[in-house]
Tab-separated table of C-alpha atoms in Angstrom:
chain	number	residue	atom	x	y	z
A	1	UNK	CA	113.368	74.481	98.328
A	2	UNK	CA	110.022	74.711	100.117
A	3	UNK	CA	108.888	78.133	101.250
A	4	UNK	CA	106.294	78.992	103.890
A	5	UNK	CA	103.619	81.665	103.596
A	6	UNK	CA	102.679	83.663	106.681
A	7	UNK	CA	100.894	86.914	107.476
A	8	UNK	CA	102.302	89.956	109.246
A	9	UNK	CA	99.956	92.855	109.901
A	10	UNK	CA	97.449	91.275	107.461
A	11	UNK	CA	99.950	91.209	104.587
A	12	UNK	CA	101.462	88.147	102.888
A	13	UNK	CA	105.094	87.171	103.355
A	14	UNK	CA	106.791	84.115	101.876
A	15	UNK	CA	109.662	82.831	104.016
A	16	UNK	CA	112.565	81.220	102.156
A	17	UNK	CA	114.967	78.619	103.662
A	18	UNK	CA	117.970	80.808	102.774
A	19	UNK	CA	116.748	83.323	105.351
A	20	UNK	CA	114.892	85.986	103.409
A	21	UNK	CA	111.220	86.874	103.082
A	22	UNK	CA	109.282	88.031	100.038
A	23	UNK	CA	106.700	90.696	100.867
A	24	UNK	CA	104.098	89.813	98.261
A	25	UNK	CA	102.079	93.042	98.420
A	26	UNK	CA	105.193	95.155	97.768
A	27	UNK	CA	107.105	92.670	95.555
A	28	UNK	CA	109.948	93.255	97.981
A	29	UNK	CA	112.605	90.789	99.091
A	30	UNK	CA	113.828	91.433	102.634
A	31	UNK	CA	117.059	90.069	104.084
A	32	UNK	CA	119.209	91.073	107.044
A	33	UNK	CA	122.787	90.820	108.242
A	34	UNK	CA	124.613	89.667	105.121
A	35	UNK	CA	127.995	90.806	106.480
A	36	UNK	CA	129.765	90.897	103.140
A	37	UNK	CA	133.504	91.426	103.536
A	38	UNK	CA	133.667	89.508	106.802
A	39	UNK	CA	135.340	86.460	105.245
A	40	UNK	CA	138.006	88.606	103.580
A	41	UNK	CA	138.501	90.598	106.797
A	42	UNK	CA	139.147	87.491	108.904
A	43	UNK	CA	141.294	85.813	106.244
A	44	UNK	CA	143.448	88.945	106.139
A	45	UNK	CA	143.986	88.640	109.887
A	46	UNK	CA	145.054	85.001	109.727
A	47	UNK	CA	141.833	83.033	110.193
A	48	UNK	CA	141.786	79.752	108.261
A	49	UNK	CA	138.537	80.315	106.383
A	50	UNK	CA	138.180	78.707	102.933
A	51	UNK	CA	138.089	81.360	100.210
A	52	UNK	CA	135.083	79.615	98.668
A	53	UNK	CA	132.917	80.821	101.557
A	54	UNK	CA	133.297	84.337	100.145
A	55	UNK	CA	131.400	83.428	96.980
A	56	UNK	CA	128.646	81.556	98.850
A	57	UNK	CA	127.076	84.823	100.000
A	58	UNK	CA	126.750	86.087	96.435
A	59	UNK	CA	125.460	82.728	95.227
A	60	UNK	CA	122.786	82.729	97.947
A	61	UNK	CA	121.818	86.304	97.092
A	62	UNK	CA	121.370	85.424	93.449
A	63	UNK	CA	119.434	82.249	94.242
A	64	UNK	CA	116.924	83.920	96.519
A	65	UNK	CA	116.347	86.873	94.184
A	66	UNK	CA	115.752	84.453	91.313
A	67	UNK	CA	113.111	82.635	93.368
A	68	UNK	CA	110.662	85.568	93.310
A	69	UNK	CA	109.317	88.316	91.060
A	70	UNK	CA	111.309	90.993	92.874
A	71	UNK	CA	110.879	94.728	92.325
A	72	UNK	CA	112.958	95.830	95.337
A	73	UNK	CA	115.591	94.201	97.530
A	74	UNK	CA	115.698	95.682	101.028
A	75	UNK	CA	118.600	94.811	103.319
A	76	UNK	CA	117.705	95.331	106.985
A	77	UNK	CA	121.187	96.421	108.003
A	78	UNK	CA	124.734	95.096	108.195
A	79	UNK	CA	125.193	94.559	104.482
A	80	UNK	CA	128.970	94.888	104.875
A	81	UNK	CA	130.824	93.808	107.979
A	82	UNK	CA	133.366	96.633	108.218
A	83	UNK	CA	135.615	98.721	105.969
A	84	UNK	CA	136.040	98.376	102.221
A	85	UNK	CA	137.981	95.341	101.066
A	86	UNK	CA	138.262	93.144	97.971
A	87	UNK	CA	134.654	91.965	98.261
A	88	UNK	CA	133.455	95.457	97.346
A	89	UNK	CA	134.631	94.874	93.758
A	90	UNK	CA	132.579	91.663	93.564
A	91	UNK	CA	129.622	93.480	95.108
A	92	UNK	CA	129.760	96.287	92.519
A	93	UNK	CA	129.679	93.746	89.698
A	94	UNK	CA	126.778	91.918	91.331
A	95	UNK	CA	124.737	95.114	91.800
A	96	UNK	CA	125.350	96.196	88.195
A	97	UNK	CA	123.739	92.973	86.961
A	98	UNK	CA	120.562	93.367	89.036
A	99	UNK	CA	117.231	94.264	87.455
A	100	UNK	CA	115.614	95.574	90.638
A	101	UNK	CA	115.968	98.438	93.090
A	102	UNK	CA	118.114	98.052	96.222
A	103	UNK	CA	117.511	99.778	99.563
A	104	UNK	CA	119.823	99.501	102.566
A	105	UNK	CA	118.546	100.199	106.070
A	106	UNK	CA	121.754	101.224	107.786
A	107	UNK	CA	122.998	98.967	110.600
A	108	UNK	CA	125.712	99.240	113.220
A	109	UNK	CA	128.273	97.541	110.949
A	110	UNK	CA	127.450	99.723	107.950
A	111	UNK	CA	130.362	102.148	108.257
A	112	UNK	CA	131.086	102.444	104.533
A	113	UNK	CA	130.279	105.942	103.226
A	114	UNK	CA	126.659	106.066	102.060
A	115	UNK	CA	127.752	107.959	98.940
A	116	UNK	CA	129.569	104.854	97.679
A	117	UNK	CA	126.290	102.943	97.861
A	118	UNK	CA	124.369	105.800	96.270
A	119	UNK	CA	126.869	105.869	93.387
A	120	UNK	CA	125.765	102.283	92.704
A	121	UNK	CA	122.098	103.305	92.729
A	122	UNK	CA	121.459	101.959	96.237
A	123	UNK	CA	119.227	104.042	98.493
A	124	UNK	CA	120.455	104.248	102.109
A	125	UNK	CA	118.000	104.956	104.946
A	126	UNK	CA	118.143	104.891	108.737
A	127	UNK	CA	114.611	103.453	108.837
A	128	UNK	CA	111.665	103.128	106.490
A	129	UNK	CA	107.954	103.635	107.177
A	130	UNK	CA	105.999	101.760	104.525
A	131	UNK	CA	102.306	100.835	104.477
A	132	UNK	CA	101.971	100.354	108.234
A	133	UNK	CA	105.399	98.743	108.629
A	134	UNK	CA	108.561	100.077	110.249
A	135	UNK	CA	111.729	98.681	108.685
A	136	UNK	CA	114.812	98.992	110.899
A	137	UNK	CA	118.066	97.223	111.685
A	138	UNK	CA	117.690	97.075	115.467
A	139	UNK	CA	114.339	95.761	116.724
A	140	UNK	CA	112.150	98.716	117.622
A	141	UNK	CA	108.660	99.109	119.038
A	142	UNK	CA	106.660	102.022	117.657
A	143	UNK	CA	102.922	102.439	118.183
A	144	UNK	CA	100.855	101.837	115.080
A	145	UNK	CA	103.554	100.040	113.087
A	146	UNK	CA	104.640	96.449	112.549
A	147	UNK	CA	108.432	96.225	112.876
A	148	UNK	CA	110.650	94.210	110.525
A	149	UNK	CA	114.267	94.077	111.693
A	150	UNK	CA	117.499	92.125	111.959
A	151	UNK	CA	120.581	92.546	114.169
A	152	UNK	CA	119.852	89.745	116.654
A	153	UNK	CA	120.781	86.776	114.395
A	154	UNK	CA	118.031	84.666	116.037
A	155	UNK	CA	118.518	80.926	116.316
A	156	UNK	CA	117.017	77.987	118.168
A	157	UNK	CA	118.500	74.790	119.513
A	158	UNK	CA	116.484	71.689	118.669
A	159	UNK	CA	117.148	68.622	120.790
A	160	UNK	CA	116.883	64.972	119.775
A	161	UNK	CA	117.439	61.666	121.491
A	162	UNK	CA	120.147	61.479	124.114
A	163	UNK	CA	122.273	64.605	124.052
A	164	UNK	CA	121.917	65.250	120.343
A	165	UNK	CA	121.021	68.772	119.302
A	166	UNK	CA	121.250	71.093	116.325
A	167	UNK	CA	121.274	74.890	116.170
A	168	UNK	CA	119.365	76.504	113.305
A	169	UNK	CA	118.619	80.073	112.313
A	170	UNK	CA	115.020	81.244	112.460
A	171	UNK	CA	112.501	83.984	111.874
A	172	UNK	CA	111.228	85.206	115.244
A	173	UNK	CA	107.606	86.318	114.822
A	174	UNK	CA	105.534	88.256	117.339
A	175	UNK	CA	102.236	90.095	117.085
A	176	UNK	CA	103.869	93.440	116.243
A	177	UNK	CA	107.349	92.429	115.106
A	178	UNK	CA	109.364	89.922	113.092
A	179	UNK	CA	113.130	89.597	113.511
A	180	UNK	CA	114.967	88.152	110.538
A	181	UNK	CA	117.739	85.550	110.677
A	182	UNK	CA	121.235	86.506	109.570
A	183	UNK	CA	121.496	85.888	105.832
A	184	UNK	CA	125.295	85.714	105.646
A	185	UNK	CA	126.948	82.295	105.629
A	186	UNK	CA	129.723	83.375	108.028
A	187	UNK	CA	127.618	84.687	110.905
A	188	UNK	CA	126.784	83.440	114.375
A	189	UNK	CA	123.421	82.772	115.981
A	190	UNK	CA	121.916	84.080	119.203
A	191	UNK	CA	119.775	81.446	120.919
A	192	UNK	CA	116.498	83.172	121.660
A	193	UNK	CA	114.155	82.546	124.571
A	194	UNK	CA	110.788	83.017	122.871
A	195	UNK	CA	107.810	84.508	124.639
A	196	UNK	CA	104.621	82.457	124.889
A	197	UNK	CA	102.830	84.307	122.084
A	198	UNK	CA	105.768	84.081	119.666
A	199	UNK	CA	106.099	81.878	116.613
A	200	UNK	CA	109.366	80.354	115.485
A	201	UNK	CA	109.979	79.614	111.813
A	202	UNK	CA	113.153	77.573	111.427
A	203	UNK	CA	115.332	77.462	108.311
A	204	UNK	CA	116.564	74.021	107.316
A	205	UNK	CA	118.617	73.307	104.205
A	206	UNK	CA	115.473	72.584	102.202
A	207	UNK	CA	112.450	74.194	103.875
A	208	UNK	CA	111.049	76.592	106.444
A	209	UNK	CA	109.093	74.929	109.236
A	210	UNK	CA	107.243	76.235	112.257
A	211	UNK	CA	108.372	74.698	115.527
A	212	UNK	CA	106.308	74.885	118.719
A	213	UNK	CA	107.197	77.311	121.474
A	214	UNK	CA	107.623	75.139	124.543
A	215	UNK	CA	106.408	76.399	127.924
A	216	UNK	CA	109.151	77.683	130.194
């Protein structure tokens, strides 16, 4: 897979097609909106979702961590979709095998007791101020800080000949903020309407590419 290097607030970030970014200066992998447990939750309530989708999230997590020299994994909210279910057991096993620290920035879906995460060695925060950056789940503007966040599940619709189009997830970059795509495989996308100064970095199956922001 081909990554793309960009700068946020004068620091290097490497964007990965799976939807995460490696903060080079901090050796930190950032992802958002994994929504573990969502597949099991919907299957339990009768949705015809292949069970194999459940394991795709963990496979993607392992693949992206293996791609970098990671000291810390930071999840920008919505790690789990709702209450505890069978995926928690898989998650515990996955965490136990990691050789890096894990930090969770709590999101609106993160209703599991923080103590259960802390028992696994995961640090849970509402937000994190780090080296001129503000790490949150919901996008937030705060003077003097560059915001890294999730929640929105940004996506763009690219049009081809005729009426052909494809919807892809993206990183939504602005001068003082970058919103991360949803990392989870069973998540929706919100079609953004980018401002003129924004940059859009689209995730394809094999690479991250910048697409032009068209005038409105």
